[in-house]
Coordinates of C-alpha atoms in Angstrom, one line a residue:
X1 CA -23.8 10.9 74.8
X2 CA -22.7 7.4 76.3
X3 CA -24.5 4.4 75.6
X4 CA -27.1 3.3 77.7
X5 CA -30.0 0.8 78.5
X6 CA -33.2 0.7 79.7
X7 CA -34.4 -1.1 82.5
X8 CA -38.3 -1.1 83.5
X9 CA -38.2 1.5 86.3
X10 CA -42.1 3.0 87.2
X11 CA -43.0 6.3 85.9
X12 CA -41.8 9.5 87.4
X13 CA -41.8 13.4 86.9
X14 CA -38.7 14.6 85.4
X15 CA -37.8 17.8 84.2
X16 CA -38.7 19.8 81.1
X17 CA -36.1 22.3 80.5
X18 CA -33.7 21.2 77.9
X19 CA -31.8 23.2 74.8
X20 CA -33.5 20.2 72.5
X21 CA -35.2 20.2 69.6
X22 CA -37.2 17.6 71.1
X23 CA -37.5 15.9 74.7
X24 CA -39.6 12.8 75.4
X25 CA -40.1 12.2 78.8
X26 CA -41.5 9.0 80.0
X27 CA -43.6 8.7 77.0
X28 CA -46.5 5.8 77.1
X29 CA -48.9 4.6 74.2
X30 CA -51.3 2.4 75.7
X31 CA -53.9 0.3 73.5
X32 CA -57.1 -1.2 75.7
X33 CA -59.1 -0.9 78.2
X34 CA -58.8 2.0 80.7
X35 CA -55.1 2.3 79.3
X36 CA -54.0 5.4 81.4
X37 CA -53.5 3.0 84.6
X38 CA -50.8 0.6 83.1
X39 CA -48.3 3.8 83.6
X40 CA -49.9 5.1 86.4
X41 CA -49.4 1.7 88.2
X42 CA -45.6 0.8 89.0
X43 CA -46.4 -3.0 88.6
X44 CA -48.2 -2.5 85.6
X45 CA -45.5 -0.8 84.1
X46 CA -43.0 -2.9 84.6
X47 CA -44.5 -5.7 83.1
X48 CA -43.2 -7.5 79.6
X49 CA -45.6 -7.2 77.3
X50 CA -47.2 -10.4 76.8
X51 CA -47.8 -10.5 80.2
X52 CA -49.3 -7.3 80.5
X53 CA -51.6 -8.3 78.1
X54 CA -53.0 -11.5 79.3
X55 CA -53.9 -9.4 82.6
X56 CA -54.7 -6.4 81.6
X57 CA -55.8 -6.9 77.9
X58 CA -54.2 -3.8 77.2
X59 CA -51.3 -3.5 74.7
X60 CA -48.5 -1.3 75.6
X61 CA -46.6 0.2 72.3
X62 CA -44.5 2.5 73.7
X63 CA -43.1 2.0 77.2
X64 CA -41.3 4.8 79.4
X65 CA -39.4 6.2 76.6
X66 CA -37.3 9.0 77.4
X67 CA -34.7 10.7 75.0
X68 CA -33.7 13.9 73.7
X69 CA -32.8 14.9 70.3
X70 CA -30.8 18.0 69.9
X71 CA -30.7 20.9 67.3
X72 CA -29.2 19.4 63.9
X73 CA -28.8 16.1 64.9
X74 CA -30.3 12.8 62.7
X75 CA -32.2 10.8 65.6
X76 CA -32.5 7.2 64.1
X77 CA -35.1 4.9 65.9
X78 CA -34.6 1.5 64.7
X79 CA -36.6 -2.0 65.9
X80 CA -38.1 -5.0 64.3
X81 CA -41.7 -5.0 63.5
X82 CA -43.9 -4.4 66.3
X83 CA -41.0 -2.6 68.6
X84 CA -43.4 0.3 68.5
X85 CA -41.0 2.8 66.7
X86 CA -43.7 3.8 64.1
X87 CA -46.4 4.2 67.1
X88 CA -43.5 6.4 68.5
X89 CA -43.0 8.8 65.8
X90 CA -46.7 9.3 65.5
X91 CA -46.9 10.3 69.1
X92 CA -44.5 12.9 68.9
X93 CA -47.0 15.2 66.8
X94 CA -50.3 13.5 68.5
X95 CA -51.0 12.0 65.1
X96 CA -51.7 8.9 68.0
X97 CA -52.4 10.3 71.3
X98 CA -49.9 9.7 74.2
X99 CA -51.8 7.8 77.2
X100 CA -48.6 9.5 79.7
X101 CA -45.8 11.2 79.1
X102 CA -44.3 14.5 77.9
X103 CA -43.5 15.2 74.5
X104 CA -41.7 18.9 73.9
X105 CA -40.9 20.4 70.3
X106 CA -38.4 23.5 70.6
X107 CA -39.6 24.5 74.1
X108 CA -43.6 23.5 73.8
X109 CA -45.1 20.5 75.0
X110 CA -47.3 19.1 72.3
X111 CA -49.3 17.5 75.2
X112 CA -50.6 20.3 76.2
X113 CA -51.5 22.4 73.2
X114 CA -55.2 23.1 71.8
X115 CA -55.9 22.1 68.3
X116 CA -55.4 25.4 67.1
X117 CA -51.8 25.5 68.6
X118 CA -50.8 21.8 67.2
X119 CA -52.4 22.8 63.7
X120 CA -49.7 25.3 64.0
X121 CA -47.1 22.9 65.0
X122 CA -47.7 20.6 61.9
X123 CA -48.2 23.6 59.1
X124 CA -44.7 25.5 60.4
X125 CA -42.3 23.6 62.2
X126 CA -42.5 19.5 62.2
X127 CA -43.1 17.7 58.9
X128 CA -43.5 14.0 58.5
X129 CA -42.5 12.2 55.5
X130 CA -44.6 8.4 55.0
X131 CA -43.6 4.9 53.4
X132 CA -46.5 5.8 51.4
X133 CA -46.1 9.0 49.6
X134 CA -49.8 9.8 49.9
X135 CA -49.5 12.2 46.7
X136 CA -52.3 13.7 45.0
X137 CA -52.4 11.9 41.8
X138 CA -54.4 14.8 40.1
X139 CA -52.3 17.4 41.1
X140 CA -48.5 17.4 38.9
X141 CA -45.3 17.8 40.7
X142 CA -45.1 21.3 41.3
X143 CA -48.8 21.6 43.0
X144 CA -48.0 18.1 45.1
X145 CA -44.9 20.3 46.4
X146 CA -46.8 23.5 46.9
X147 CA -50.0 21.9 48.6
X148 CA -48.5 22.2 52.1
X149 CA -48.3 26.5 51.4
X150 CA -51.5 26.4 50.0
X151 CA -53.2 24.7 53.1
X152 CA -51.4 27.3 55.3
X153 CA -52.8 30.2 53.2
X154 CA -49.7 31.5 51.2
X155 CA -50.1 33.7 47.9
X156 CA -50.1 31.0 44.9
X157 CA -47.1 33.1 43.2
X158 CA -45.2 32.7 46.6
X159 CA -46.1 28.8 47.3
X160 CA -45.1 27.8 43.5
X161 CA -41.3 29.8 43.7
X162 CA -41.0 28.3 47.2
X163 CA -42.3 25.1 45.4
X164 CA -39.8 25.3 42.8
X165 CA -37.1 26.0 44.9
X166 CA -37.4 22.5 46.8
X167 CA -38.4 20.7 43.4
X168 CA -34.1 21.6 42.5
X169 CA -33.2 21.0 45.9
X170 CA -34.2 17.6 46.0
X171 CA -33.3 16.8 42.4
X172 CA -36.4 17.0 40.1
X173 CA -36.0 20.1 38.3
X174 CA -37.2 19.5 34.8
X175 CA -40.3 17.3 36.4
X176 CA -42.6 20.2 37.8
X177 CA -45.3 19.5 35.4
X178 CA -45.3 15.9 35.7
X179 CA -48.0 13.9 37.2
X180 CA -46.9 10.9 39.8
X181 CA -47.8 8.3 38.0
X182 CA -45.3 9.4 35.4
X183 CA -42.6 9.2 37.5
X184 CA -40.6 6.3 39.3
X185 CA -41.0 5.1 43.0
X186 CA -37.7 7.2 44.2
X187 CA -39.1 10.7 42.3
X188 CA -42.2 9.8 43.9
X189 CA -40.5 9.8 47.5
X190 CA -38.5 13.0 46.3
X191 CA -41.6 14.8 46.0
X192 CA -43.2 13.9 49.4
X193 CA -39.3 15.1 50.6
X194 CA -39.8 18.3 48.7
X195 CA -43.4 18.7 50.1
X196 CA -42.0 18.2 53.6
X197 CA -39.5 20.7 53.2
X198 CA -41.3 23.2 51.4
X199 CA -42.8 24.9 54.9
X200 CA -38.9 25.2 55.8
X201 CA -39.9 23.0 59.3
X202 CA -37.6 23.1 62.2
X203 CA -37.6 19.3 62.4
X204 CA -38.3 16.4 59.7
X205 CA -39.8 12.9 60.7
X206 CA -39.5 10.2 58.4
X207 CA -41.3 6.9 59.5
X208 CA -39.4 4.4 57.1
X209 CA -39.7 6.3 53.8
X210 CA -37.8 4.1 52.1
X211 CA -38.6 0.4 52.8
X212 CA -40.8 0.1 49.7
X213 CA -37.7 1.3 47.5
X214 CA -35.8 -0.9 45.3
X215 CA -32.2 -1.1 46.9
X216 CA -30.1 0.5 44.8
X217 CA -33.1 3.8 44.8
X218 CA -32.8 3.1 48.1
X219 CA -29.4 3.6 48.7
X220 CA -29.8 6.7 46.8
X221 CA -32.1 7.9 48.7
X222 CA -30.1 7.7 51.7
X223 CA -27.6 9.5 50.0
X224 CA -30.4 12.2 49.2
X225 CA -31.0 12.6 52.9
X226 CA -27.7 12.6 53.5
X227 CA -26.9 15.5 51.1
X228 CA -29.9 17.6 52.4
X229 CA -28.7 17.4 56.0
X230 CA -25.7 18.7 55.2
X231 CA -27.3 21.3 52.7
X232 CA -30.3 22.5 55.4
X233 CA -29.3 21.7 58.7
X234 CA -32.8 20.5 59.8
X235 CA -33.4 18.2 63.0
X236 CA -34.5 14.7 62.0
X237 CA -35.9 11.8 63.2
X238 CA -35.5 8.5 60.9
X239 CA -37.4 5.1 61.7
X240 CA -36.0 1.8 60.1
X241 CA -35.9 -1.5 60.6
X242 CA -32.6 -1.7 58.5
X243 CA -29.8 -1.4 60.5
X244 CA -27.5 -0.4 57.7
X245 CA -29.7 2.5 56.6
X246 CA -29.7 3.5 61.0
X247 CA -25.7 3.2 60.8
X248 CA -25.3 5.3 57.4
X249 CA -28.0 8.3 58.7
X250 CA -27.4 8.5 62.4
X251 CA -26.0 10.6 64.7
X252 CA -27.8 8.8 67.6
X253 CA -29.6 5.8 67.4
X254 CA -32.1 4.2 69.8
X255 CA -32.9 0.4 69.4
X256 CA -36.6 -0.3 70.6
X257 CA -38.4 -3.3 71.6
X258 CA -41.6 -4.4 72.7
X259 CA -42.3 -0.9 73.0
X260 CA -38.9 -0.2 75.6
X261 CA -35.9 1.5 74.8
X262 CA -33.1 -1.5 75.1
X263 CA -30.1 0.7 74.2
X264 CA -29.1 4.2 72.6
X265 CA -26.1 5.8 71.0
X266 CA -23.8 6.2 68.1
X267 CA -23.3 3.4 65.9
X268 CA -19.6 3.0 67.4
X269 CA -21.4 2.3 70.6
X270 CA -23.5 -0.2 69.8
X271 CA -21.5 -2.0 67.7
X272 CA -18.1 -1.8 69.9
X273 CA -20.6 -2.3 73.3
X274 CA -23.7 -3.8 72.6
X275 CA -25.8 -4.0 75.6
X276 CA -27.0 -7.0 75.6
X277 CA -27.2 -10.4 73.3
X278 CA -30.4 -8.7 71.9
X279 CA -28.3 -5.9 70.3
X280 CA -25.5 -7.8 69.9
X281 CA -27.4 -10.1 67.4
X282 CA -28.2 -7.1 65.3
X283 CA -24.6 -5.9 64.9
X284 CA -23.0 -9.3 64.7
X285 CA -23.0 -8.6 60.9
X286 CA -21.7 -5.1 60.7
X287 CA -18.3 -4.9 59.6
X288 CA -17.0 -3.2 62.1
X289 CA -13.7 -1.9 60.8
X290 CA -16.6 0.7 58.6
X291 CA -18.1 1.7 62.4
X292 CA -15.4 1.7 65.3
X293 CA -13.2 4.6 65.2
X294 CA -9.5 4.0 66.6
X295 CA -10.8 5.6 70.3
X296 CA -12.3 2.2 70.5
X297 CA -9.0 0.0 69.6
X298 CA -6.4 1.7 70.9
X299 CA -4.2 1.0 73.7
X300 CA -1.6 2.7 76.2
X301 CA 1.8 2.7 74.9
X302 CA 3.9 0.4 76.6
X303 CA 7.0 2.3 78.5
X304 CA 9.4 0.9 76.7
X305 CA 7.6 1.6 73.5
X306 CA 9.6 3.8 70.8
X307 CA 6.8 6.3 69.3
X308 CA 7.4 8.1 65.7
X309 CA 5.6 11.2 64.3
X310 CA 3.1 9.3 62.9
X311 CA -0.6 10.8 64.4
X312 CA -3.9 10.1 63.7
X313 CA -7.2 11.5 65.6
X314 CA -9.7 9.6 67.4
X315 CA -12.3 9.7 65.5
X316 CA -10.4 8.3 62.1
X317 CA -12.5 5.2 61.4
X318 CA -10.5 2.0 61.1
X319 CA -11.2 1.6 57.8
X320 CA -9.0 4.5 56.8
X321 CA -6.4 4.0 59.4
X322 CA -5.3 0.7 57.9
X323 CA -2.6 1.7 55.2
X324 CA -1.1 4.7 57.9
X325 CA -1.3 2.1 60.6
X326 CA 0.3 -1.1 58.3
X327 CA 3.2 1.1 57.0
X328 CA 4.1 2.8 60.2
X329 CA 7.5 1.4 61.6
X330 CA 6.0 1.9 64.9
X331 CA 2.7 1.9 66.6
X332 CA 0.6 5.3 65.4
X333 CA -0.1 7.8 67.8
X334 CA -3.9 8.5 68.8
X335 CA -4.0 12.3 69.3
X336 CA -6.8 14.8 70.8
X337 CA -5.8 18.7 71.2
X338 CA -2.2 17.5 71.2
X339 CA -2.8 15.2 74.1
X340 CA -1.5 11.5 73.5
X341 CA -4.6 9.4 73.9
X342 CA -3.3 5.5 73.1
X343 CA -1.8 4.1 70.6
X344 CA -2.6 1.8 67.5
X345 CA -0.7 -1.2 65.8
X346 CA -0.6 -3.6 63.7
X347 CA -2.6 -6.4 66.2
X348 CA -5.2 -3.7 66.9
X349 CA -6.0 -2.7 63.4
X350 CA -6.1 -6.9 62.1
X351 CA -7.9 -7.8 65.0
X352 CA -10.6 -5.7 64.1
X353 CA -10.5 -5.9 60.0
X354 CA -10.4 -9.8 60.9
X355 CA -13.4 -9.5 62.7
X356 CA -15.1 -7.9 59.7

């Protein structure tokens, strides 16, 4: 998927049918009075926020979003506080009620399922892991893990081997009888990872699990998420504010403020083509040489140019093209399915390591 922007077009019907894991459509959360006629009202909507406000007195959170995430992937929504990325995340399982929009979950549109039905939704297949771990302080380790299965009915000899099961997964065997306030901040957030995980969801939401973390738990957290994408495959969606933990997790990342979408893609594309000064103020910082992949640097040959046997593939990041690109007697080849893309050399390489 190509970058792109968001302008402040007025709400229209769009289609449903999509092979994600999840499609927002034109999704609005509205705070105020009568909200549902800010989207229904093309002027309305298109107003900045601040102004909306001192007309309307209504706040708007989330604004037109549309997006898809697709089987697998890490989504990461990322923002400053107050973009409305937490209000976002919220909506997608009507823990906050939409004021307009469509939200569908493998093929159902939360929207328009009964209690019953989104009970369903929240037992088997989307689980949501907090900033605040929200553990039962009673309960030790193993029963913390296992509550989910015991909510949804499951024999206790099933829910504790299931229980167990996670509790390695995530790191913590040798802890199952140990009461939370025995354990550190990162255990802690293990165990509300291992309770997610323990219904064996389709998808994961995390609304900035880590934040409260010390930075070096942090970081290993990230890792830990890391590891169990790879490990279980499972769709995610990841909020931060931190745009180093959005660069490390995502696939796709949408940048939100005010409630509006300003630009989505891979961390490539918003750090080699920000899409405005807004984003281009976040990145400025990021060394890009760790993010740009040589399809972003690299250049026709010229015809004159005297190529070697030296080939890398697009997708090699910069950082670990430098010592195949600096001893290359000639300027590296950039090669796709054995079809000459560009070239690299020395000047592209340095121009970007400069930059970092």
């Amino acid at each position: 998927m190509t970058a792109s922007t968001a302008e402040h077009p007025a709400p229209q019907s769009t289609t449903l049918e999509s092979d994600a894991d999840i499609s927002v459509r034109n999704l609005w959360k509205v705070f105020g009075p009568k909200p549902e006629r800010v989207p229904a009202d093309p002027e309305l909507a298109a107003l900045p926020r601040a102004e909306l406000k001192d007309k309307t007195g209504c706040l708007a959170a989330v604004c037109d979003l549309s997006f898809d995430v697709e089987p697998g992937q890490v989504f990461v929504v990322m923002g400053l506080s107050g973009s409305g990325k937490s209000t976002l995340v919220r909506c997608l399982t009507r823990l906050i009620e939409p004021t307009a929009g469509d939200v569908v979950i493998r093929g159902q549109n939360i929207r328009e399922a009964d209690d019953k039905a989104l009970r369903e939704l929240r037992r088997h297949r989307v689980s949501m892991v907090f900033q605040h771990f929200g553990l039962l302080p009673h309960r030790r380790v193993i029963d913390n893990v296992a509550y989910g299965l015991e909510i949804r009915g499951e024999k206790k000899a099933d829910r504790l081997r299931r229980a167990q099961d996670v509790i390695e997964l995530v790191g913590l065997k040798g802890f199952e009888k140990s009461l939370p306030k025995q354990l550190s901040g990162g255990m802690q957030q293990r165990v509300g990872l291992a309770r997610a995980l323990a219904g064996d969801p389709s998808v994961l939401l995390f609304d900035e699990p880590f934040s409260a973390l010390d930075p070096l738990i942090r970081r290993d957290m990230q890792d830990e998420v890391i590891r169990l994408h790879r490990d279980v495959g499972k769709t995610m969606v990841f909020i931060t504010h931190d745009l180093s933990e959005a660069l490390k997790l995502g696939d796709q990342i949408l940048i939100m403020r005010d409630g509006r979408m300003v630009q989505m893609g891979t961390g490539a594309e918003l750090v080699g083509a920000p899409a405005d000064d807004y984003v281009r103020d976040f990145v400025q910082e990021v060394p890009k040489a760790n993010v740009l992949t040589l399809r972003w640097i690299m250049r026709r040959p010229s015809p004159d140019e005297a190529l070697e046997g030296h080939e890398l593939g697009p997708d090699v990041l910069v950082k670990d093209a430098v010592r195949a690109v600096l001893e290359a007697s000639a300027p590296v080849q950039v090669v796709e399915n054995g079809k000459l893309l560009g070239v690299v050399g020395d000047p592209e390489i340095l121009g970007v390591v400069a930059a970092s």
